XYZ file of C-alpha atoms in Angstrom:
478
model
C -0.027 0.239 0.032
C 1.506 3.320 -1.025
C 2.083 6.014 1.766
C -0.193 8.416 -0.353
C -3.261 5.968 0.250
C -6.051 5.992 2.618
C -5.891 3.555 5.399
C -7.523 1.569 8.354
C -6.693 2.064 11.781
C -7.535 0.002 14.780
C -8.412 1.612 18.044
C -10.063 0.222 21.670
C -13.314 2.218 22.319
C -15.956 2.040 25.163
C -19.913 2.180 23.536
C -20.712 5.151 26.333
C -17.600 6.648 27.416
C -18.028 9.051 30.636
C -16.467 12.189 29.848
C -15.000 14.246 32.515
C -13.722 17.736 32.356
C -11.627 19.347 34.673
C -10.315 23.352 35.122
C -6.747 23.731 35.256
C -6.099 26.007 38.201
C -3.104 27.852 36.970
C -4.436 28.462 33.078
C -8.124 28.504 33.750
C -8.333 26.292 30.628
C -11.104 23.590 30.913
C -10.065 20.018 29.957
C -11.867 17.366 28.471
C -11.029 13.770 29.481
C -12.461 10.099 29.613
C -13.265 8.867 32.914
C -11.046 5.710 33.671
C -13.586 2.408 34.087
C -13.390 -1.366 33.532
C -15.905 -1.282 31.422
C -15.625 -3.414 28.288
C -13.790 -2.056 25.240
C -14.455 -2.841 21.357
C -12.286 -2.910 18.356
C -13.396 0.269 16.276
C -12.040 0.373 12.857
C -11.162 3.982 11.619
C -10.136 5.160 8.243
C -7.403 7.735 7.899
C -7.048 9.921 4.842
C -3.479 10.351 2.919
C -2.854 13.437 4.670
C -3.015 11.785 7.870
C -6.293 13.025 9.190
C -9.441 11.009 10.102
C -11.951 10.807 7.203
C -15.559 12.384 8.044
C -18.235 11.391 8.380
C -17.355 8.074 7.711
C -15.739 7.549 10.897
C -18.754 8.788 12.989
C -20.787 6.136 10.872
C -18.433 3.658 12.320
C -18.736 4.554 15.495
C -22.271 4.796 15.385
C -22.530 0.747 14.669
C -20.268 0.199 18.056
C -22.629 2.365 20.213
C -25.381 0.409 18.656
C -24.280 -2.910 19.633
C -21.783 -3.953 17.179
C -18.596 -5.834 18.356
C -16.155 -4.816 15.754
C -16.579 -2.501 12.314
C -13.897 -4.205 10.452
C -16.136 -5.374 7.588
C -18.043 -1.758 7.553
C -14.513 0.145 7.390
C -13.066 -2.265 4.526
C -16.387 -1.531 2.822
C -15.820 2.360 3.242
C -12.240 2.065 2.436
C -12.903 0.308 -0.997
C -15.680 2.944 -1.618
C -13.289 5.999 -0.768
C -10.216 4.397 -2.572
C -12.839 4.146 -5.940
C -14.302 7.419 -5.634
C -10.537 8.950 -5.169
C -9.262 7.212 -8.345
C -12.178 9.172 -10.256
C -11.957 12.295 -8.868
C -15.743 12.009 -7.363
C -16.549 11.680 -3.365
C -19.763 10.404 -1.695
C -21.515 13.842 -2.318
C -21.138 13.145 -6.296
C -25.190 12.261 -6.762
C -27.634 13.734 -9.437
C -31.042 13.119 -9.872
C -29.958 9.877 -11.855
C -28.870 7.294 -9.328
C -26.894 5.659 -12.209
C -24.424 8.731 -12.417
C -24.185 8.792 -8.496
C -21.264 7.625 -6.516
C -22.771 4.269 -5.103
C -24.154 3.282 -8.459
C -20.547 3.480 -10.101
C -18.880 1.783 -6.861
C -21.406 -0.861 -7.919
C -20.096 -0.840 -11.494
C -16.279 -1.371 -10.371
C -17.596 -4.011 -7.917
C -19.281 -5.866 -10.490
C -16.217 -5.015 -12.898
C -13.866 -6.809 -10.674
C -15.333 -10.020 -9.263
C -13.660 -13.224 -9.139
C -15.280 -15.701 -11.548
C -15.846 -19.605 -9.719
C -16.503 -22.622 -12.124
C -20.172 -23.933 -10.999
C -18.938 -27.353 -11.238
C -15.604 -27.746 -9.461
C -15.807 -24.246 -7.135
C -12.524 -23.475 -8.002
C -11.728 -19.832 -9.006
C -10.916 -19.446 -12.895
C -10.683 -16.019 -13.613
C -9.560 -12.838 -11.523
C -8.397 -14.443 -8.508
C -7.444 -11.381 -6.738
C -11.153 -9.827 -7.270
C -14.101 -9.556 -4.763
C -16.453 -12.625 -4.301
C -20.253 -12.189 -4.615
C -20.586 -12.321 -0.952
C -18.030 -9.486 -0.271
C -19.461 -7.257 -2.771
C -23.018 -7.490 -1.699
C -21.832 -6.955 1.631
C -19.971 -3.606 0.841
C -22.874 -2.114 -1.310
C -25.286 -3.044 1.764
C -22.883 -1.068 4.097
C -22.936 1.857 1.546
C -26.720 1.918 1.459
C -26.740 2.082 5.587
C -24.072 4.637 5.282
C -26.064 6.875 2.897
C -29.329 6.009 5.192
C -27.381 7.096 8.281
C -26.219 10.262 6.745
C -29.570 11.135 5.953
C -31.293 10.493 9.573
C -28.290 12.244 11.352
C -28.980 15.198 9.376
C -25.459 15.081 7.576
C -25.906 14.681 4.156
C -29.627 14.560 3.118
C -31.343 12.503 0.146
C -33.284 14.230 -2.161
C -34.712 14.113 -5.722
C -31.361 15.839 -6.959
C -29.172 14.013 -4.782
C -30.205 10.533 -5.164
C -28.031 7.695 -4.179
C -30.660 5.227 -4.748
C -34.568 4.982 -5.383
C -36.473 6.120 -2.423
C -40.230 7.671 -1.943
C -41.710 9.867 0.798
C -44.626 8.487 2.912
C -47.036 10.276 5.238
C -46.965 8.962 8.605
C -50.031 8.916 10.272
C -50.957 9.558 13.809
C -50.190 6.622 16.187
C -48.149 4.784 13.257
C -44.887 2.565 14.175
C -42.050 3.917 12.077
C -39.381 0.509 10.806
C -36.506 2.775 11.456
C -34.165 0.227 9.603
C -36.295 0.990 6.435
C -37.120 4.701 7.137
C -34.994 7.893 7.318
C -37.038 9.547 9.911
C -35.270 13.071 10.191
C -38.671 13.988 8.879
C -41.092 12.334 11.103
C -41.677 16.169 13.049
C -43.319 17.218 9.709
C -45.330 13.415 9.732
C -43.105 12.613 6.722
C -40.160 9.927 6.411
C -38.637 8.456 3.508
C -38.570 4.793 2.647
C -35.564 3.609 0.840
C -35.979 1.337 -2.252
C -32.524 -0.301 -2.791
C -33.387 -3.690 -4.549
C -32.564 -2.159 -8.075
C -29.102 -1.675 -6.640
C -28.625 -4.801 -4.485
C -30.143 -7.032 -7.419
C -27.275 -6.153 -9.658
C -25.108 -8.668 -7.568
C -26.421 -12.248 -8.333
C -26.654 -14.451 -5.272
C -24.676 -16.968 -6.807
C -21.071 -16.548 -7.242
C -20.458 -18.674 -10.844
C -21.788 -16.081 -13.205
C -19.830 -16.516 -16.356
C -18.642 -13.248 -17.679
C -20.294 -13.573 -21.026
C -23.902 -14.088 -19.214
C -23.404 -10.226 -18.046
C -23.337 -8.799 -21.296
C -26.412 -7.105 -22.908
C -25.767 -6.174 -26.547
C -28.359 -4.501 -28.482
C -30.289 -6.547 -30.707
C -30.386 -5.197 -34.518
C -33.921 -3.963 -33.771
C -33.133 -1.645 -30.679
C -29.633 -0.558 -32.309
C -31.926 0.619 -35.231
C -34.105 2.434 -32.701
C -31.099 3.963 -31.372
C -30.018 5.180 -34.346
C -33.177 6.270 -35.723
C -33.650 8.455 -32.555
C -30.558 10.095 -32.987
C -31.144 10.633 -36.916
C -34.377 12.292 -35.868
C -33.675 14.017 -33.035
C -30.136 15.125 -32.823
C -29.596 16.906 -36.151
C -28.441 20.229 -35.311
C -25.586 21.977 -33.390
C -24.175 20.330 -30.495
C -26.849 17.713 -30.456
C -25.681 16.960 -33.796
C -21.722 16.482 -32.506
C -23.173 14.106 -29.886
C -25.080 12.140 -31.874
C -21.873 11.635 -34.579
C -19.974 10.958 -31.394
C -22.398 7.773 -29.941
C -22.858 6.382 -33.699
C -19.152 6.650 -33.927
C -19.077 4.415 -30.501
C -21.019 1.749 -31.126
C -19.585 1.176 -35.279
C -16.005 1.123 -33.893
C -16.129 -0.202 -30.191
C -14.357 2.924 -28.742
C -14.229 2.985 -25.189
C -16.112 6.040 -23.222
C -12.917 7.566 -22.267
C -11.137 7.264 -25.882
C -14.009 8.621 -27.472
C -13.971 12.051 -25.123
C -9.654 12.120 -26.038
C -10.462 11.133 -30.039
C -7.380 12.982 -31.716
C -8.716 15.460 -34.462
C -5.034 14.769 -36.250
C -6.480 11.342 -37.774
C -9.677 12.582 -39.262
C -8.993 13.116 -43.348
C -10.994 13.030 -46.384
C -11.771 9.413 -47.347
C -10.255 8.577 -50.975
C -12.267 6.286 -53.267
C -14.990 4.686 -51.725
C -13.099 2.381 -49.212
C -15.523 0.467 -47.225
C -14.014 0.960 -43.797
C -10.833 3.278 -43.082
C -8.313 2.404 -40.371
C -7.841 4.880 -37.764
C -4.744 4.977 -35.095
C -5.455 5.699 -31.366
C -2.344 5.953 -28.920
C -1.038 8.039 -26.134
C 1.108 9.650 -28.857
C -1.631 11.207 -30.529
C -3.247 12.388 -27.256
C -5.831 9.431 -26.859
C -6.087 7.985 -23.667
C -6.406 4.426 -24.167
C -6.744 1.484 -21.974
C -3.088 0.087 -20.502
C -1.745 2.931 -23.162
C -2.453 0.167 -25.604
C -2.140 1.819 -29.248
C -4.704 0.281 -31.618
C -6.253 0.844 -35.126
C -10.249 0.807 -34.917
C -12.100 0.900 -38.244
C -14.215 3.892 -39.392
C -17.051 3.157 -41.718
C -16.706 5.472 -44.887
C -19.794 7.469 -43.966
C -18.504 8.191 -40.900
C -15.233 9.368 -41.847
C -16.597 11.689 -44.303
C -19.267 13.092 -41.222
C -16.199 13.598 -39.144
C -14.059 15.199 -41.650
C -17.109 17.959 -42.216
C -17.382 18.381 -38.270
C -13.360 19.149 -38.187
C -13.701 21.935 -40.715
C -17.130 23.235 -39.664
C -17.082 26.947 -39.129
C -19.123 26.703 -35.881
C -16.499 24.424 -34.702
C -13.308 26.855 -35.463
C -15.648 29.527 -33.264
C -16.106 27.223 -30.521
C -12.326 26.522 -30.481
C -11.671 30.116 -30.307
C -14.121 30.485 -26.896
C -12.397 27.892 -25.398
C -9.214 29.140 -26.327
C -9.678 32.545 -24.531
C -11.409 30.574 -21.297
C -8.068 28.550 -20.988
C -6.248 32.156 -21.168
C -8.410 34.019 -18.620
C -7.888 30.639 -16.157
C -4.088 30.756 -16.774
C -3.896 34.602 -15.772
C -6.013 33.979 -12.765
C -2.848 31.657 -11.902
C -0.253 33.601 -12.945
C -1.603 36.429 -10.903
C -1.812 33.956 -7.438
C 1.539 32.829 -8.312
C 3.075 36.428 -8.330
C 1.051 37.458 -5.176
C 2.512 34.269 -3.742
C 6.135 35.153 -4.660
C 5.556 39.014 -3.131
C 4.573 37.390 0.396
C 6.612 34.312 0.637
C 9.292 34.670 -2.205
C 10.025 32.226 -4.755
C 11.052 29.033 -2.869
C 8.034 26.397 -2.630
C 6.595 28.688 -5.611
C 4.766 26.978 -8.351
C 6.577 26.439 -11.656
C 6.482 29.500 -13.895
C 3.505 28.835 -16.827
C 4.170 29.089 -20.478
C 1.703 31.339 -21.804
C -1.147 30.081 -24.038
C -1.026 31.198 -27.372
C -4.010 32.231 -29.496
C -3.332 29.551 -31.792
C -3.077 26.962 -29.218
C -4.793 23.459 -29.843
C -5.692 20.839 -27.395
C -5.898 18.527 -30.015
C -9.146 16.809 -29.138
C -11.882 16.284 -31.944
C -15.045 16.766 -30.356
C -15.426 19.943 -28.196
C -18.804 20.987 -26.055
C -20.156 24.417 -25.806
C -17.269 26.332 -24.186
C -14.693 25.081 -27.013
C -13.407 22.352 -24.592
C -13.141 18.513 -24.911
C -16.335 16.524 -23.343
C -15.884 14.839 -19.965
C -16.818 11.521 -19.812
C -19.332 12.110 -17.223
C -21.166 14.455 -19.714
C -20.946 11.776 -22.378
C -22.723 9.340 -19.791
C -25.117 12.117 -18.896
C -26.362 12.401 -22.307
C -26.674 9.068 -23.267
C -28.922 8.787 -19.793
C -31.175 11.512 -21.693
C -31.385 9.783 -24.586
C -32.351 6.345 -23.029
C -34.939 8.022 -20.954
C -36.928 9.575 -23.960
C -36.459 6.545 -26.131
C -38.259 4.511 -23.155
C -41.281 6.556 -23.183
C -42.004 4.615 -26.753
C -40.261 1.542 -26.155
C -40.104 0.651 -22.579
C -37.960 -2.480 -22.745
C -34.943 -0.410 -24.168
C -32.831 -0.128 -21.300
C -29.070 -0.075 -22.103
C -25.818 1.413 -20.362
C -23.582 3.150 -22.425
C -20.719 0.559 -22.382
C -23.343 -1.896 -23.976
C -22.614 0.017 -27.305
C -19.358 -1.464 -26.698
C -20.601 -4.885 -26.684
C -22.759 -4.475 -29.228
C -19.953 -3.700 -31.731
C -18.182 -6.821 -30.754
C -21.242 -9.286 -31.110
C -22.306 -7.460 -34.517
C -18.610 -7.544 -35.497
C -18.668 -11.223 -35.046
C -21.910 -12.138 -36.576
C -21.369 -10.277 -39.617
C -17.792 -11.600 -40.522
C -18.426 -15.112 -39.458
C -21.417 -14.639 -42.133
C -19.323 -12.917 -44.815
C -16.045 -15.004 -44.035
C -17.244 -18.269 -43.202
C -15.204 -18.494 -40.121
C -16.066 -19.802 -36.717
C -16.202 -17.244 -34.006
C -13.054 -18.683 -32.225
C -11.127 -17.940 -35.548
C -11.776 -14.343 -34.919
C -10.904 -13.661 -31.533
C -7.293 -12.222 -32.126
C -8.836 -9.745 -34.904
C -11.468 -8.852 -32.483
C -9.084 -8.322 -29.525
C -6.956 -6.276 -31.392
C -9.801 -3.969 -32.493
C -11.309 -3.977 -28.929
C -7.558 -3.098 -27.444
C -7.804 -6.082 -25.224
C -4.664 -6.495 -23.265
C -5.161 -10.629 -23.634
C -7.907 -12.697 -25.280
C -8.840 -13.725 -22.346
C -11.029 -10.634 -22.306
C -11.882 -11.261 -25.541
C -13.255 -14.726 -24.807
C -16.664 -13.721 -23.119
C -17.983 -12.358 -26.737
C -16.864 -15.539 -28.150
C -18.960 -17.411 -25.365
C -21.810 -14.997 -25.564
C -22.004 -15.515 -29.561
C -21.479 -19.451 -29.511
C -23.878 -19.518 -26.341
C -26.304 -17.685 -28.628
C -26.029 -20.188 -31.700
C -26.386 -23.203 -30.013
C -29.537 -21.773 -28.442
C -30.989 -20.980 -31.805
C -29.691 -24.421 -33.330
C -31.919 -26.239 -30.464
C -34.677 -23.916 -31.339
C -34.396 -25.123 -35.020
C -34.161 -28.534 -34.232
C -36.976 -28.276 -31.798
C -39.173 -26.576 -34.732
C -38.305 -29.165 -36.944
C -39.103 -32.343 -34.925
C -42.253 -30.549 -34.233
C -42.930 -30.532 -37.856
C -42.295 -33.815 -38.451
C -44.691 -34.830 -35.870
C -47.243 -32.855 -37.154
C -46.775 -34.474 -40.513
């Protein structure tokens, strides 16, 4: 563990310590202490931040567990430790919530836990993949503790759950006179107003299967061809102008190439060119060398369909984009001026020692190199892209209630559709396409790619079984 990491510290505490106070006769200072007693102590696991300070309000929550009768808080501390380490890695905190629970910290943490589960063979009960990952039971326990943490924050008035700050589903109910309140289900700080909040967390916890042995390929949820058409049609009909047109281009590019969202946000403008001839698909290199943030820093070539490359070229040279770029440069220059002024003030007061490095001025022709830019002339953030997809999903479901996909499903849609199309056009079995797909997807090893092969083989087997069953039924009917 790095010294610059969150750590767990164990201390002995009493459930109900007797606080003492005494006045120093010389100074008049009031000194607070804990009265010595032989009362039993309990193991309280606390979390210490990288700066050495205790983590608030997490430690208060941990102590409340001891006060309520727990012998130890080791499991709760480990859950909050994993939660805080994850949030720190993505520059978020427990208050990072919105009206859409799927954008909030608990849901993102659940995604992280699901992505890092160990896989166990259902027959031998042995670990067959990701041995360092979480077990299902641990992951379910951790997410349950995080849910209780938010309930505790709310009921103690530290951080309130609202419709605009929603870690999970909840509803407000009116309490009738004389009605008993289940404190484990309700957040009762509102009971003075005859209101209470009932927490509904089945949607969050149910994401974790009770059986450990769910194969990774069964967790995939690629779009059907029909649902992909629904998605593309919605974009073509509703995202046709201005920034919406840009976002449509981004999402269509993602589902056509299998780009990760981080790669989409940092896609370089330098590789975009006018497609010559009538090429079917155009190779496009993405790597750290041209500014694209690929996973594992692994360079790879994606394949962009001809029509999409043509749209990218037109977007790159659009006058509106040029104006936004100028706006972005001005914004960066203004931010830099503030930093320079702050540095100069620091030097006046404290001298050159420990002052930040002198900044190189941003010129008017500065280019950040990203292809897609927002209304401020700056690159899109990953969270903005995810939020926009959530908006699209919500609108599509008004007409097609079954249409529930996450942004990452666009990537599995690309992989499975690519396998099907290449299997049919090249007369190759799925397994022989694995190395090629691994290169297109940017996988570090084909072990990751295997889940897409397994998914397609499983689907093909089910289709063949249905075909034979229908054939036998037809023969039986004569």
